[in-house]
mmCIF file of C-alpha atoms and ligand atoms in Angstrom:
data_model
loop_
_atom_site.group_PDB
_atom_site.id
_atom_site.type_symbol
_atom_site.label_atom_id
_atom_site.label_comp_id
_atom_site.label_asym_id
_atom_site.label_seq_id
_atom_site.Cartn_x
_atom_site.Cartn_y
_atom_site.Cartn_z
ATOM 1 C CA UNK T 217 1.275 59.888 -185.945
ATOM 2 C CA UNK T 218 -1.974 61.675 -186.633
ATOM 3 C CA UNK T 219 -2.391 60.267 -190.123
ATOM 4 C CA UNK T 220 -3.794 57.303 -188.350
ATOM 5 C CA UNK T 221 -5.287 55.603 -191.411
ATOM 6 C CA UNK T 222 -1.961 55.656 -193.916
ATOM 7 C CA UNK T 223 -0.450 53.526 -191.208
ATOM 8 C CA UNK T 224 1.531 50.762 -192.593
ATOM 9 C CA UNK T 225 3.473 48.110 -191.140
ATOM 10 C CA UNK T 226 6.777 49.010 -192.477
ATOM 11 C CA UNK T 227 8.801 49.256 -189.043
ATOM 12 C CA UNK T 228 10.128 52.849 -189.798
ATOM 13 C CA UNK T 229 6.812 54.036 -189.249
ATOM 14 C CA UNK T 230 6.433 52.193 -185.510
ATOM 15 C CA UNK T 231 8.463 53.624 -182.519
ATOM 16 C CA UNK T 232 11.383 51.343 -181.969
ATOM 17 C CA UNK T 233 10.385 51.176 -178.133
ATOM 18 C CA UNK T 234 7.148 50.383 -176.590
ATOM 19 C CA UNK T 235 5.846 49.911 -173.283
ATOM 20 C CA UNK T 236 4.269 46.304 -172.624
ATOM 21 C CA UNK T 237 0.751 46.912 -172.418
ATOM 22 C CA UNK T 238 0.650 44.356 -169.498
ATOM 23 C CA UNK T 239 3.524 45.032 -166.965
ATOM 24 C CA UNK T 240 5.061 48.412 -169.245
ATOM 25 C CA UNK T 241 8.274 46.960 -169.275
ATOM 26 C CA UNK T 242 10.263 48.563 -172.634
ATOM 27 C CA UNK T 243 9.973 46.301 -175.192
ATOM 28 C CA UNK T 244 11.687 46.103 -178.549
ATOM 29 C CA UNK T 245 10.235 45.182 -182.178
ATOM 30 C CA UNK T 246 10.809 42.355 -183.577
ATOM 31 C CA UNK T 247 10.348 41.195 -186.873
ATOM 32 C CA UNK T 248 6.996 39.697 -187.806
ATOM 33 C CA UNK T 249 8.802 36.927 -189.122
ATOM 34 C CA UNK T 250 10.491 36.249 -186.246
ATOM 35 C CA UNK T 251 6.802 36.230 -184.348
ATOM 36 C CA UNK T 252 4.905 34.145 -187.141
ATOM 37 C CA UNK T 253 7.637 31.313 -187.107
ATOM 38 C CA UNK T 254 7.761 30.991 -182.981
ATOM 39 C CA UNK T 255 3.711 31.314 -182.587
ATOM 40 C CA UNK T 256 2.282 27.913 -182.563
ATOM 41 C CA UNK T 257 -1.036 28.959 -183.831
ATOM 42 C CA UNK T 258 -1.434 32.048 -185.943
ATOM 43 C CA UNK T 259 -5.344 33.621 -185.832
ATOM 44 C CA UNK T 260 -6.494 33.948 -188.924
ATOM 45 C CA UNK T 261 -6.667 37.311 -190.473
ATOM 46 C CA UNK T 262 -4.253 38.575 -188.421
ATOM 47 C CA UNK T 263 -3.356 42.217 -188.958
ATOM 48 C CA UNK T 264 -0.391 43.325 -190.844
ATOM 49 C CA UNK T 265 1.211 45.433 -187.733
ATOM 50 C CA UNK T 266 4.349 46.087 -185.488
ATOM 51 C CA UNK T 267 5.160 43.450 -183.226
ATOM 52 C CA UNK T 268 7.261 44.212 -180.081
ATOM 53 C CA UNK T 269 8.917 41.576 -177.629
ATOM 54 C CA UNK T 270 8.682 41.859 -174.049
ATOM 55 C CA UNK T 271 11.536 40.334 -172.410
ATOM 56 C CA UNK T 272 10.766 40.868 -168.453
ATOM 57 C CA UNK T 273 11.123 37.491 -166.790
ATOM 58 C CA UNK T 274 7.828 38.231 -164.666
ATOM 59 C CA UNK T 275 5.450 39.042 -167.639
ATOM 60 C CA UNK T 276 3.590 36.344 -169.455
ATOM 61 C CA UNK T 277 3.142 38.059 -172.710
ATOM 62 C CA UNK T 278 5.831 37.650 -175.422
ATOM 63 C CA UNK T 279 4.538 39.310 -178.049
ATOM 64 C CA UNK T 280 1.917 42.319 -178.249
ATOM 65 C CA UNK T 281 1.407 44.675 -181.631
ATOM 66 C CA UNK T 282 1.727 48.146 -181.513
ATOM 67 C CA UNK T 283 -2.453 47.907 -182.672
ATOM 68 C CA UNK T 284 -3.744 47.319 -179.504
ATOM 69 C CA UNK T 285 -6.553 45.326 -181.234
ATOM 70 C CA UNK T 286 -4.521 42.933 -182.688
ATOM 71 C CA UNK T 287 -3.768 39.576 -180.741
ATOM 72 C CA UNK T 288 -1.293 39.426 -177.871
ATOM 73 C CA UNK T 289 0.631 35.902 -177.260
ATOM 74 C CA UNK T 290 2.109 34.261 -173.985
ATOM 75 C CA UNK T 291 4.362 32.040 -173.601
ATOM 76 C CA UNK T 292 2.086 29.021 -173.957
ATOM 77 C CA UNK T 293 1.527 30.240 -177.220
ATOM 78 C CA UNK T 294 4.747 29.516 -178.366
ATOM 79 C CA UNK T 295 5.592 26.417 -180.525
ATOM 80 C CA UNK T 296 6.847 23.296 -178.920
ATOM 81 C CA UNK T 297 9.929 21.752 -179.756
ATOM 82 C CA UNK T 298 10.647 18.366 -178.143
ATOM 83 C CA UNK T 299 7.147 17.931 -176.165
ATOM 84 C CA UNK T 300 8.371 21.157 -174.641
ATOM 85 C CA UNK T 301 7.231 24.634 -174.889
ATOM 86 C CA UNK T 302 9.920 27.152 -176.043
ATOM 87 C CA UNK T 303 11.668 28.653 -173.241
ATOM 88 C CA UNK T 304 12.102 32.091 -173.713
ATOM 89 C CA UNK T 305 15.699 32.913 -172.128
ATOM 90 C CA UNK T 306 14.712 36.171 -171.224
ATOM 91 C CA UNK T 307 11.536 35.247 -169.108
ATOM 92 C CA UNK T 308 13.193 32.265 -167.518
ATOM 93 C CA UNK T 309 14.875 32.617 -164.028
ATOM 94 C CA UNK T 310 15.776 28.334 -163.565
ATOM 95 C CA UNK T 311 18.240 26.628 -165.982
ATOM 96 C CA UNK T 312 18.339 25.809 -168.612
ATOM 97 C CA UNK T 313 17.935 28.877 -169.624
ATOM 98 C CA UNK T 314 18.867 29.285 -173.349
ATOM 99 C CA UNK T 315 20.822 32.225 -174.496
ATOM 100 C CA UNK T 316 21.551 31.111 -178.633
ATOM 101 C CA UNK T 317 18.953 28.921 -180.164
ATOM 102 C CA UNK T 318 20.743 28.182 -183.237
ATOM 103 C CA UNK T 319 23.551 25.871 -181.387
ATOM 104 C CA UNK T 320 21.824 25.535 -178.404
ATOM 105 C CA UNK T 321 23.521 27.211 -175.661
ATOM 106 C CA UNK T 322 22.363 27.783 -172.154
ATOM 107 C CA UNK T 323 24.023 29.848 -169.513
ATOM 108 C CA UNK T 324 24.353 26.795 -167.536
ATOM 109 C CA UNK T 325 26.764 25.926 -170.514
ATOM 110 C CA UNK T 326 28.664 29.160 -170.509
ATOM 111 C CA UNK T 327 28.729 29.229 -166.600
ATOM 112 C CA UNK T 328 30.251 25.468 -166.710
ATOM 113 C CA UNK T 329 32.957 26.354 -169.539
ATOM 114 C CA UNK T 330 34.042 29.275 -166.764
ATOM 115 C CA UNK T 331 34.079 27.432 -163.307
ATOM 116 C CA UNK T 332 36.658 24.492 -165.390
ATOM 117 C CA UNK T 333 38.643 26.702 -167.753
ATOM 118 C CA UNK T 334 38.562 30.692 -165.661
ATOM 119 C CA UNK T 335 36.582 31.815 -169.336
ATOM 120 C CA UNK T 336 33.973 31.614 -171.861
ATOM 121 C CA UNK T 337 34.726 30.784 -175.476
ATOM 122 C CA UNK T 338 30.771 30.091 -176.289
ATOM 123 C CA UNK T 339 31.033 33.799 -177.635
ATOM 124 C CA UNK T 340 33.886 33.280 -179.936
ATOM 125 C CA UNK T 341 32.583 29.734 -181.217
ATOM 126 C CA UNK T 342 28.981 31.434 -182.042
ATOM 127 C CA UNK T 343 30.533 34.602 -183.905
ATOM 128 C CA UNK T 344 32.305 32.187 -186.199
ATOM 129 C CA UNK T 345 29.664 30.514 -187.067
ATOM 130 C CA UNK T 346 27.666 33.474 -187.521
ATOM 131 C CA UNK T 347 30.477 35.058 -189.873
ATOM 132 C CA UNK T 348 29.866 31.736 -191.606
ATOM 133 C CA UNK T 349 26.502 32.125 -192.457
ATOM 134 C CA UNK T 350 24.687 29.733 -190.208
ATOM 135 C CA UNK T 351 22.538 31.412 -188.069
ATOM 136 C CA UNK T 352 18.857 31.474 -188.031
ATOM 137 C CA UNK T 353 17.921 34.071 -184.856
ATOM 138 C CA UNK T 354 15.347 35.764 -187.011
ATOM 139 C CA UNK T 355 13.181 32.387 -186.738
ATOM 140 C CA UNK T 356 14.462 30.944 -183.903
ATOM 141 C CA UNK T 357 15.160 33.506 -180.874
ATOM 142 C CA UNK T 358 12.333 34.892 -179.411
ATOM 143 C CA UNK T 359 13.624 38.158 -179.490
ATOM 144 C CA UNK T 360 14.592 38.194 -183.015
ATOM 145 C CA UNK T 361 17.600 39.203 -182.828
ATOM 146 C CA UNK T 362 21.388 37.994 -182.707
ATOM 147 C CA UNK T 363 22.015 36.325 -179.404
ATOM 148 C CA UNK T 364 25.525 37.448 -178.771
ATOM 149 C CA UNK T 365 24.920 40.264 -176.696
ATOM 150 C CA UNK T 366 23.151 37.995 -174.459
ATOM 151 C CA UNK T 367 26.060 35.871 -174.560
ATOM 152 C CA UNK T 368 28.709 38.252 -173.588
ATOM 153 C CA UNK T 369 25.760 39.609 -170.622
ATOM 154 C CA UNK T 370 25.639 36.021 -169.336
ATOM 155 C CA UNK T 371 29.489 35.449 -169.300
ATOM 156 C CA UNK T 372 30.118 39.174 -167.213
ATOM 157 C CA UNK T 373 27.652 37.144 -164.871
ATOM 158 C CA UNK T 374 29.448 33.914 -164.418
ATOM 159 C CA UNK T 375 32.534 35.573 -164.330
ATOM 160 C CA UNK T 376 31.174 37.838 -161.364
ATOM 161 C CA UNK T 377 30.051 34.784 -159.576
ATOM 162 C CA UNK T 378 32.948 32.757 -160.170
ATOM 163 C CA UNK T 379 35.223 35.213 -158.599
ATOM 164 C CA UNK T 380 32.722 36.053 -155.513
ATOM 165 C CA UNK T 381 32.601 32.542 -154.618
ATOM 166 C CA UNK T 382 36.240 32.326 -154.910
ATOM 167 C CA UNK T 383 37.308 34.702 -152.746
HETATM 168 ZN ZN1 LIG M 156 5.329 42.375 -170.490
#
């Protein structure tokens, strides 16, 4: 990346990985779409650059850009929805924590469905309507991305805890 000034902000010029400028966690890109619909409050002139989502639950920045002189935002940057501040699932540690923001699961949700019926079917229910067309992730999770593999993470979990305070 020594050509430093035919930089563009096509992604498959920017490393898929970057550290978090403010606690180095790894943190994935993310589509600037995905950024400009979940900031509240977009500077003007912002530059056209890589944005990367930092997911620790410890670090207050959500979004930084791989040009270290563009704007950084926090979670209280976020929009609001409901006189509330997005939660970001990932940086959340008390429920509700949401895990899909298109149907508006929480892992409190998936945890409940397991302590009454031994399983999760919030996984299932999702992917169909996913296969159907009626997702949105790319505007409305934080991270960008599909949610399911936080779905299936969060139902190993309740599933582990189930059974340990079963036995
Ligand atoms: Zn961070």
């Amino acid at each position: 990346m020594s050509d430093c000034c035919s930089v563009n902000a096509k992604s498959g010029s920017a490393p898929a990985v970057m550290a978090c400028p403010a606690n180095g966690g790894r943190s994935k890109r993310v589509d600037s779409l995905t950024v400009k619909s979940l900031v509240r409050k977009l500077p003007l002139g912002m530059p056209n650059t890589q944005y990367y989502f930092c997911e620790a639950s410890d670090c207050e920045v959500v979004y930084f850009a791989l040009d270290a002189e563009a704007p950084r935002f926090r979670r209280e940057d976020l929009v609001v929805r409901v006189g509330l501040v997005v939660r970001v699932g990932a940086k959340e540690t008390a429920d509700p924590i949401p895990i899909c923001y298109c149907f508006g699961f929480t892992r409190q949700d998936i945890w409940e469905e397991i302590q009454s019926m031994g399983k999760s079917t919030v996984a299932q229910r999702i992917t169909a309507e996913v296969e159907a067309g009626h997702c949105a992730c790319e505007v409305k999770n934080p991270s960008g991305k599909c949610c399911l593999g936080d779905v299936t993470r969060a139902a190993k979990d309740g599933l582990r805890v189930v059974q340990t305070k079963n036995c």
